[in-house]
Tab-separated table of C-alpha atoms in Angstrom:
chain	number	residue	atom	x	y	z
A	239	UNK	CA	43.516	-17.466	-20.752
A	240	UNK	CA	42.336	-20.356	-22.802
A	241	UNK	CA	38.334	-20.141	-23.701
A	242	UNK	CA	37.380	-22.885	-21.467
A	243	UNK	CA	38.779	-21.350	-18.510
A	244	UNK	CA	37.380	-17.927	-19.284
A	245	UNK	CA	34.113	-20.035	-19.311
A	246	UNK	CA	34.329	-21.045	-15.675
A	247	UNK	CA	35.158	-17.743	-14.403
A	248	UNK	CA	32.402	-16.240	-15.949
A	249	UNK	CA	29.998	-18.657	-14.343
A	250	UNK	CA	31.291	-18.344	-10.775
A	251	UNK	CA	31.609	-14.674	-11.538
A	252	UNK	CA	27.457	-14.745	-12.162
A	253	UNK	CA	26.912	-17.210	-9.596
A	254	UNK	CA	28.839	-14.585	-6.940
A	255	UNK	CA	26.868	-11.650	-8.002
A	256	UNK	CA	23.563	-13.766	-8.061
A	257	UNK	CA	24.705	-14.504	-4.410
A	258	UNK	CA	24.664	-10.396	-3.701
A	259	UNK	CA	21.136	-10.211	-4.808
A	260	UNK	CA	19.730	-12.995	-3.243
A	261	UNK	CA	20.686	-11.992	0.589
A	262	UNK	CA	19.473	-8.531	-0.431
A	263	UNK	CA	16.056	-9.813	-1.399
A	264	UNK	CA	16.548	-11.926	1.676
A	265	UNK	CA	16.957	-9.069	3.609
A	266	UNK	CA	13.905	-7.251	2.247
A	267	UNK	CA	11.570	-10.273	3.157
A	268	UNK	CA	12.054	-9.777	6.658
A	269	UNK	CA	11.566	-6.655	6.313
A	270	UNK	CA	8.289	-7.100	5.188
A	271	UNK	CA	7.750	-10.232	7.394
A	272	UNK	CA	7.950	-8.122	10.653
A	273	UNK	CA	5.963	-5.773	8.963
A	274	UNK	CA	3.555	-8.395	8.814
A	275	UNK	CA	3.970	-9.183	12.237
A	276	UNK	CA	3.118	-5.874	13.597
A	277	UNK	CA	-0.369	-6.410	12.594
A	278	UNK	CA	-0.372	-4.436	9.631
A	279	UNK	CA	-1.807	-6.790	6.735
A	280	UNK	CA	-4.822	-7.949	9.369
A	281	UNK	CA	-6.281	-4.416	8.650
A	282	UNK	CA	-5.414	-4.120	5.007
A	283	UNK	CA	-8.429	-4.201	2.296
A	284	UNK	CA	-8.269	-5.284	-1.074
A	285	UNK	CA	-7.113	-1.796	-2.505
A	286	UNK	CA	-3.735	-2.491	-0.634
A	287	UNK	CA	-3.632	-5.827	-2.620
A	288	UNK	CA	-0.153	-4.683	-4.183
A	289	UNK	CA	1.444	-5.164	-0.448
A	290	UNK	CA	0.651	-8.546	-0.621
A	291	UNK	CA	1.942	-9.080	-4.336
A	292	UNK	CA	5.137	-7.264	-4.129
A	293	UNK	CA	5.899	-8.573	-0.494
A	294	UNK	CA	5.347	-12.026	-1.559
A	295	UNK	CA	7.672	-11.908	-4.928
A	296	UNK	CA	10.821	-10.935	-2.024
A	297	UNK	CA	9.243	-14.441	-0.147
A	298	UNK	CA	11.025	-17.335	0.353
A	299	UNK	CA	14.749	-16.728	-1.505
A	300	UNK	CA	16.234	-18.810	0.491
A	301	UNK	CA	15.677	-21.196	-2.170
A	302	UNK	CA	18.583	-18.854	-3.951
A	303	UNK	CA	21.139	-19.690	-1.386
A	304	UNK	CA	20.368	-23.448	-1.598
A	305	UNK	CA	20.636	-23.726	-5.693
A	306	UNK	CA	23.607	-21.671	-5.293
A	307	UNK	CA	25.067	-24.440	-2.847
A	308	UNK	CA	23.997	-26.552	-4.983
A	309	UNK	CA	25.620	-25.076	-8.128
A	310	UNK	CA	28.922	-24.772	-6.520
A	311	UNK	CA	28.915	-28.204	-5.040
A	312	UNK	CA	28.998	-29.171	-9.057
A	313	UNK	CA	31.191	-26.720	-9.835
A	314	UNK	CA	33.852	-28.051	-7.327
A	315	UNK	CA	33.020	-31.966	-7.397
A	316	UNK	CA	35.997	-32.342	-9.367
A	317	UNK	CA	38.378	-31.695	-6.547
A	318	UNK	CA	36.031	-33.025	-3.448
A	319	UNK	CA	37.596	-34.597	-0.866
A	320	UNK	CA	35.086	-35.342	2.027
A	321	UNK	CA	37.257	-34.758	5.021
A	322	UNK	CA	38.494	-31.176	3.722
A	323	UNK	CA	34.791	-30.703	3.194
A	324	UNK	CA	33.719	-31.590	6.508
A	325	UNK	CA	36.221	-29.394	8.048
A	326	UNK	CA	35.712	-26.480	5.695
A	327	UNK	CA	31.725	-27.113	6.310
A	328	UNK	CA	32.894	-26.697	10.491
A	329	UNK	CA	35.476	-23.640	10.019
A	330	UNK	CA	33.053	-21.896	7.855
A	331	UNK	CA	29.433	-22.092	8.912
A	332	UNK	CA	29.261	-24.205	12.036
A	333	UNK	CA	31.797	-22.446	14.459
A	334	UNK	CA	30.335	-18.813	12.941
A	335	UNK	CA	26.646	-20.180	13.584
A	336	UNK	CA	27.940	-21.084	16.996
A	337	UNK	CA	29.080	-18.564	18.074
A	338	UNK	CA	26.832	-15.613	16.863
A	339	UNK	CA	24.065	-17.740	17.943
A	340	UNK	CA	25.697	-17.209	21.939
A	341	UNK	CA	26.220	-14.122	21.616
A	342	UNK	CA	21.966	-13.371	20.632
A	343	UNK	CA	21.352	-16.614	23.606
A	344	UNK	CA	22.749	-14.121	26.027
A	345	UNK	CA	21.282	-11.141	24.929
A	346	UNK	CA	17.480	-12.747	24.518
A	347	UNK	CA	17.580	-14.753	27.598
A	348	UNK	CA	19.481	-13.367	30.211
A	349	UNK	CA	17.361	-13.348	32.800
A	350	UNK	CA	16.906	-17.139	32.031
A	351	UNK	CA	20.760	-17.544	32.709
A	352	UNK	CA	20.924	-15.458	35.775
A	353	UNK	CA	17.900	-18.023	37.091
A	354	UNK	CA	19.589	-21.341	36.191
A	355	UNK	CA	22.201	-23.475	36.316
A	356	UNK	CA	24.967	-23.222	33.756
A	357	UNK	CA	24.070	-26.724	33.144
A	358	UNK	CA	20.564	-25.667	32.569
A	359	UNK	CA	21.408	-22.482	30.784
A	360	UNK	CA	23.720	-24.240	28.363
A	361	UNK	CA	21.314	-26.968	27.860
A	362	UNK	CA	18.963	-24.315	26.513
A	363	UNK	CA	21.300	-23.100	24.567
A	364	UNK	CA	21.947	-26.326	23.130
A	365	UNK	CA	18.246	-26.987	22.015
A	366	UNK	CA	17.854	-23.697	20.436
A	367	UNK	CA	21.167	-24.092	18.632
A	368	UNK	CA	20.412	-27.592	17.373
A	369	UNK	CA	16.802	-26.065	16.255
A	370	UNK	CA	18.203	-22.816	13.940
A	371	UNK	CA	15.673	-20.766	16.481
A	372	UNK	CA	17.826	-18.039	18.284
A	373	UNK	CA	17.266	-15.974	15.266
A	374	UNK	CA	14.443	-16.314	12.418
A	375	UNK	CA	16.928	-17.100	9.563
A	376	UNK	CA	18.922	-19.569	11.416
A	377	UNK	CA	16.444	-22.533	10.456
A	378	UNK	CA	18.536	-22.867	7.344
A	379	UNK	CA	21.897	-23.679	9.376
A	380	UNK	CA	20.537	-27.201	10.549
A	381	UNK	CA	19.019	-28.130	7.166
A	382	UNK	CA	21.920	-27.351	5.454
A	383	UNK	CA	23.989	-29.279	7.691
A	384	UNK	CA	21.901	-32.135	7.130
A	385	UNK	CA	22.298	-31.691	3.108
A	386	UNK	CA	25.930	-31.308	4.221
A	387	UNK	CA	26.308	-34.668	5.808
A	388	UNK	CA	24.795	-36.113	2.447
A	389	UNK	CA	27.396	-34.975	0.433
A	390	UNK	CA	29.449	-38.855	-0.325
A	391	UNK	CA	25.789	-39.512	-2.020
A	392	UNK	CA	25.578	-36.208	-3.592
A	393	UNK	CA	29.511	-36.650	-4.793
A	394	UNK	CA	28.030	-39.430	-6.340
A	395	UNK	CA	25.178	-38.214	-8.228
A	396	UNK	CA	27.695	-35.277	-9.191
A	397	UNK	CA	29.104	-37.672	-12.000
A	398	UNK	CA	25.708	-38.890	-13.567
A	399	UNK	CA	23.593	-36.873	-15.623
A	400	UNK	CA	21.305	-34.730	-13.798
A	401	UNK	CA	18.940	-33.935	-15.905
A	402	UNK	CA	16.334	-36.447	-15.066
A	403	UNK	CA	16.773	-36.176	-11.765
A	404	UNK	CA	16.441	-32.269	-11.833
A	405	UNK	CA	13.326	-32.737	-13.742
A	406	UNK	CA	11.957	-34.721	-10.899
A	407	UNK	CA	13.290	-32.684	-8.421
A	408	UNK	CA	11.342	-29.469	-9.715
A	409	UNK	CA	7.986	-31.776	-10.364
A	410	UNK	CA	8.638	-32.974	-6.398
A	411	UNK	CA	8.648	-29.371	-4.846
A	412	UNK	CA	6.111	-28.474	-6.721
A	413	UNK	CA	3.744	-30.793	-5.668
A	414	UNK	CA	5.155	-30.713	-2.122
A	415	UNK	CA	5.718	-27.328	-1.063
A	416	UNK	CA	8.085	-25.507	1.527
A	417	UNK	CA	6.837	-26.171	5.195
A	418	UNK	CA	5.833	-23.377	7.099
A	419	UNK	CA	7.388	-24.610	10.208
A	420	UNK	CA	10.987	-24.651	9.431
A	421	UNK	CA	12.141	-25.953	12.563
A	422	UNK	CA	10.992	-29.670	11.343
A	423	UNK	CA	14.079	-30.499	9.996
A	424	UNK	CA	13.051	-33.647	8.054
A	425	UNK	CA	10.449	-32.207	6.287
A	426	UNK	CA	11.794	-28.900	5.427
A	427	UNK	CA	14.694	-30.839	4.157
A	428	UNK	CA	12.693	-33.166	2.473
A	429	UNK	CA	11.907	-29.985	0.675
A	430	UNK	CA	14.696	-28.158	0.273
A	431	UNK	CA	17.306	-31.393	-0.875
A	432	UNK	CA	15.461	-31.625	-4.498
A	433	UNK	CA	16.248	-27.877	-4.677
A	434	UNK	CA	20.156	-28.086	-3.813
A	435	UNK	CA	20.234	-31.197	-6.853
A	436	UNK	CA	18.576	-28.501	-9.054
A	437	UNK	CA	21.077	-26.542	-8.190
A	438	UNK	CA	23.944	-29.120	-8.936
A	439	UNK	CA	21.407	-29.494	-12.766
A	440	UNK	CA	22.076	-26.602	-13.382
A	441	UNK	CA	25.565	-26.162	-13.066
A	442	UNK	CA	26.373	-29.486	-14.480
A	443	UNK	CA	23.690	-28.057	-17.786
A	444	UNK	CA	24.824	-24.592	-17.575
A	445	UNK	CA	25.611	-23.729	-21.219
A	446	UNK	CA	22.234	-25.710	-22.358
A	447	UNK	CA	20.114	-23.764	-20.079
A	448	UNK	CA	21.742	-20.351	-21.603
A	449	UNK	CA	21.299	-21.208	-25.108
A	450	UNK	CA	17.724	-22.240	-24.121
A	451	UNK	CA	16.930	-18.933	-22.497
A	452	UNK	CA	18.535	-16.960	-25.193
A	453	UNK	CA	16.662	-18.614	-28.595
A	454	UNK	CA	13.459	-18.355	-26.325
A	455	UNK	CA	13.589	-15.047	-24.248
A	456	UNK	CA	11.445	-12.846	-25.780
A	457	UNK	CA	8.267	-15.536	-24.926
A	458	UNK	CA	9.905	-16.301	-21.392
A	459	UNK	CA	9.736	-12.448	-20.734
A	460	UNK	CA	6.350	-12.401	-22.130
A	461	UNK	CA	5.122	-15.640	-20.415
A	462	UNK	CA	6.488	-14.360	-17.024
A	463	UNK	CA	5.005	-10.722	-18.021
A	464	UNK	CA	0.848	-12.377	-18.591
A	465	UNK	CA	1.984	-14.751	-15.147
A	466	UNK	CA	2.604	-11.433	-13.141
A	467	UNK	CA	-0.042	-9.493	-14.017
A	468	UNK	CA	-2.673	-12.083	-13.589
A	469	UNK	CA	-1.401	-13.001	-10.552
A	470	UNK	CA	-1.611	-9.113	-9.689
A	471	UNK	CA	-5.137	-8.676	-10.803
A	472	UNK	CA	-6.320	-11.606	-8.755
A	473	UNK	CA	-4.836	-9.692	-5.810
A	474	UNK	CA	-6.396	-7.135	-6.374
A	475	UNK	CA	-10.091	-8.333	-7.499
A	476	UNK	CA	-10.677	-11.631	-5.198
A	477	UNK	CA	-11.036	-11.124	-1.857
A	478	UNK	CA	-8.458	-13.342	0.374
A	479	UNK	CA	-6.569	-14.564	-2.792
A	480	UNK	CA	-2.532	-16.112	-2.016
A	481	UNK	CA	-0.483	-17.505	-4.300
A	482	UNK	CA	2.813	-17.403	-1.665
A	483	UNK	CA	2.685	-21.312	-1.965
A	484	UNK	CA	3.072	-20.922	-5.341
A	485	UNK	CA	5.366	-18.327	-5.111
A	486	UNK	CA	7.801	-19.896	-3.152
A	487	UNK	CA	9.741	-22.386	-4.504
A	488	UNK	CA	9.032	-23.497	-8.438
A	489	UNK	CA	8.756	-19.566	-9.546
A	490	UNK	CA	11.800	-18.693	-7.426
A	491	UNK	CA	13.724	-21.247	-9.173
A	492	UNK	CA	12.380	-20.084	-12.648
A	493	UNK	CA	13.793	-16.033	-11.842
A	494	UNK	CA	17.085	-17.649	-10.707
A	495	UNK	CA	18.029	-18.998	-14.036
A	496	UNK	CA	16.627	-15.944	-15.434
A	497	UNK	CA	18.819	-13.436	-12.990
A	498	UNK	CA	21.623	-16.106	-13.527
A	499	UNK	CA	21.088	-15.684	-17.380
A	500	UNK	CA	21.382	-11.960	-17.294
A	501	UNK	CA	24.622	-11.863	-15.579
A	502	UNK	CA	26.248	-14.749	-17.430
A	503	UNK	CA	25.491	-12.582	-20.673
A	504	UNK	CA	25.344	-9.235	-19.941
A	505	UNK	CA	28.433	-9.418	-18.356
A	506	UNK	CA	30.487	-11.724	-20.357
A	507	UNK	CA	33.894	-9.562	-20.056
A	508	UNK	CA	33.772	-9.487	-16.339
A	509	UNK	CA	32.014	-5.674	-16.977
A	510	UNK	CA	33.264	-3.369	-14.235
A	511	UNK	CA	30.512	-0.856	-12.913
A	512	UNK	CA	29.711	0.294	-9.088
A	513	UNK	CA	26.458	-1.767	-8.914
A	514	UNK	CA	28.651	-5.161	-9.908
A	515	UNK	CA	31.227	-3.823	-7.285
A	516	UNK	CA	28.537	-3.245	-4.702
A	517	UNK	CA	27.241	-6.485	-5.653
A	518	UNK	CA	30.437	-7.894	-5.516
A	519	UNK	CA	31.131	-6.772	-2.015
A	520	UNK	CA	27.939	-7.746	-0.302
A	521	UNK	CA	28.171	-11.235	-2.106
A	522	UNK	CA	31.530	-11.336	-0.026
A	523	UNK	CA	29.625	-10.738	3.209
A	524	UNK	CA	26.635	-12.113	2.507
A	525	UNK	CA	27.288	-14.987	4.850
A	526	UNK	CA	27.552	-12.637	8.132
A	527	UNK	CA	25.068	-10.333	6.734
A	528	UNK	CA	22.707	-13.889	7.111
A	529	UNK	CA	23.899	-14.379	10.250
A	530	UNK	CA	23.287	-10.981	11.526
A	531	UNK	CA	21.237	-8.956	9.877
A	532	UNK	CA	17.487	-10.076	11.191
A	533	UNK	CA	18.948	-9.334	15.202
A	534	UNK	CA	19.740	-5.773	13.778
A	535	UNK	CA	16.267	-5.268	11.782
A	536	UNK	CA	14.519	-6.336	14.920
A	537	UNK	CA	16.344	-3.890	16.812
A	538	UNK	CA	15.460	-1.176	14.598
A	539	UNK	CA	11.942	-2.606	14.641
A	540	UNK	CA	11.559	-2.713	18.601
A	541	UNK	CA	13.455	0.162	19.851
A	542	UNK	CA	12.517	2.863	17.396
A	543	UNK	CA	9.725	1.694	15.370
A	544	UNK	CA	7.031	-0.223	17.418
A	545	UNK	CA	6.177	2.461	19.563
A	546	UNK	CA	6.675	5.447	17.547
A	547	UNK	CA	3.940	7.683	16.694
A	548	UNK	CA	4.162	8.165	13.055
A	549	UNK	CA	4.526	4.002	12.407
A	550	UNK	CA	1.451	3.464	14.473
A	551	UNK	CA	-0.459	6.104	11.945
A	552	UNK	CA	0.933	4.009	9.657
A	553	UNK	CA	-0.320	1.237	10.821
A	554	UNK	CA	-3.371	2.654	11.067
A	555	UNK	CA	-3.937	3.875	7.800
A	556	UNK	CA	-2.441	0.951	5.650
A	557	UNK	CA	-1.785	2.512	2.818
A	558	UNK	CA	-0.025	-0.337	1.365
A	559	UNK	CA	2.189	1.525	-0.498
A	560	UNK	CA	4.013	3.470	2.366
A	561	UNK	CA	4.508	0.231	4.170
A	562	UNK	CA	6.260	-0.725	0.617
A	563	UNK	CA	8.325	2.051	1.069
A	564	UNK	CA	9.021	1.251	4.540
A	565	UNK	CA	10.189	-2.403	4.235
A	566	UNK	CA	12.314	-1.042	1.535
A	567	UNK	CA	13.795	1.999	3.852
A	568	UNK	CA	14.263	-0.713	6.565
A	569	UNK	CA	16.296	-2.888	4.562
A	570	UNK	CA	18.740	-0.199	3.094
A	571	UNK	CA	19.690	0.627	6.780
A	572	UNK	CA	19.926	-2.767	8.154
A	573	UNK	CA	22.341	-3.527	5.732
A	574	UNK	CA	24.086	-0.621	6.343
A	575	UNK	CA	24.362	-0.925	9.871
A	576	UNK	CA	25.487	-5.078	9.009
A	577	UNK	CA	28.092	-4.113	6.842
A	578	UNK	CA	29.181	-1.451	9.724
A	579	UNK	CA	29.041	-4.488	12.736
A	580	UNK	CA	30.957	-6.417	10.145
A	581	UNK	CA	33.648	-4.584	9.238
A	582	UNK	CA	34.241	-3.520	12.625
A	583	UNK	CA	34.396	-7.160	13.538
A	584	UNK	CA	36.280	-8.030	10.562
A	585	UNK	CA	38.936	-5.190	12.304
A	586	UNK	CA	39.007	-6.675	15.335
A	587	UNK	CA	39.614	-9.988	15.098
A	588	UNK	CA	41.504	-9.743	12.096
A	589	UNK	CA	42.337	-13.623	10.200
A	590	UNK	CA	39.982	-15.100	12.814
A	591	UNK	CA	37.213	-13.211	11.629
A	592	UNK	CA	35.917	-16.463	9.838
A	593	UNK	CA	35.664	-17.987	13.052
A	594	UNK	CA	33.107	-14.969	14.351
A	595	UNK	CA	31.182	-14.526	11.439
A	596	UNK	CA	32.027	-16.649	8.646
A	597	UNK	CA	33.938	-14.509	6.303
């Protein structure tokens, strides 16, 4: 193997286990977010100010799953060909997102079918479809459809030098951040495009970006080290302080190179452990895991959590901390119980699982 291919595998080797955290952390937001939901952070005081701060660093890594789109778009440029694109862009996410997204229509509004039309029904399913709302994740399928049906511009771009542009981009969602209404797709994709040509930066600046980290890392760590713990201490001494703007997008993209550093260097001969091989695997899944995983958590959430006795003490007493522990507990078994509805799903359908759940 020739050094320049070795190269290439080693990024897309980084990039896939970046791809395994990122839908982890993804998981553990929403954890937290229908933690939030239940009511608990309205009765929280300032000593439970490390709730908020650890709860918001899982926020918003979505962004992850864009750059990463982003990155590979780069990666791949070389061999695009827009109508094997489009139809992998259909076979992949649009036909999964369709159908998983019936399957929770029927569940969550039944009774709304069996009191309609099948005109009417389908009509409603077609407006929550075309809105990503069936499910709280699924915001992100028509956004990224739209950066989809961009891609002849973004093939394009792909052969100038992004630097500039990438500059720009990061400057833009700074000053502009992520709408909190995701279902307006042209802003949140007015957002979220500058992110996905970040993404395509820093694939196209890779190497650069690595030496850059490396000569500098010991003041990165340090900078990001004095960032985290004032950020922390304001929690924790002003009353009402958020910095989950802020924490969103520009910071998120700041830990990805980092995370996207530590792999690309740490594990430069392809290093075989069981936490890259778990990695490994849910990176593999982490498509259906997306696409399932927050109709499982609120499952868990509803049936056996809600009303239980213990969780409303909980609730109660806001310790901050325990509910820490808790988000965490809930994500470990919604993946589990993912990866379970996957593989079973995987088993059934065999080579047309793609077509259920998108892998």
């Amino acid at each position: 193997m020739d050094s320049a291919t070795f190269d290439n595998l080693r990024k897309v080797n980084s990039i896939h286990l970046l791809r395994g955290i990122i839908i982890i952390l993804i998981v553990i937001c929403h954890c937290y977010g229908i933690l939030w939901s239940s009511g608990i952070c309205k009765k929280m005081g300032s000593n439970q100010s490390y709730f908020y701060f650890f709860s918001s660093l899982t926020l918003n890594w979505t962004v992850g799953f864009v750059l990463i789109a982003g990155y590979l778009f780069q990666h791949l440029s070389y061999k695009f060909k827009l109508k094997r694109y489009y139809l992998s862009k259909i076979k992949n996410v649009i036909i999964p997102y369709t159908v998983v997204s019936f399957v929770i229509f029927v569940f969550c509004y039944w009774d709304y079918i069996n009191d309609n039309s099948i005109y009417q029904s389908f009509k409603k399913f077609f407006i929550e479809w075309k809105r990503g709302s069936l499910s709280i994740p699924f915001w992100f399928i028509p956004m990224i459809t739209f950066i989809y049906l961009l891609a002849p511009i973004l093939k394009f771009l792909s052969g100038k030098n992004l630097t500039t542009l990438s500059i720009i981009s990061f400057i833009f969602v700074s000053l502009y951040p992520r709408p909190h209404d995701g279902y307006k797709l042209l802003s949140i994709s007015l957002h979220f495009l500058p992110v996905y040509i970040i993404g395509m930066g820093i694939r196209q600046n890779h190497l650069n970006i690595m030496k850059i980290i490396k000569r500098n890392f010991f003041i990165i760590i340090m900078f990001f080290s004095v960032v985290l713990l004032l950020i922390a201490t304001m929690y924790e001494t002003i009353p009402n302080f958020s910095l989950r703007g802020v924490m969103y997008t520009p910071f998120k993209i700041m830990i990805f190179m980092l995370l996207l550093y530590f792999w690309d260097y740490t594990n430069s001969n392809f290093t075989k452990n069981k936490f890259n091989s778990i990695l490994s695997y849910i990176a593999n899944i982490s498509f259906p895991i997306f696409f399932i995983h927050y109709a499982i958590l609120e499952s868990i959430f509803y049936l056996f959590l809600k009303n239980n006795n213990y969780f409303q003490q909980v609730t109660q007493n806001c310790s901050g901390f325990l509910e820490l522990i808790i988000g965490i507990t809930m994500a470990l078994i919604t993946l589990f119980l993912s990866i379970i509805v996957i593989e079973v799903v995987k088993k059934m359908t065999k080579n047309k699982s793609r077509y259920f759940i998108g892998c």
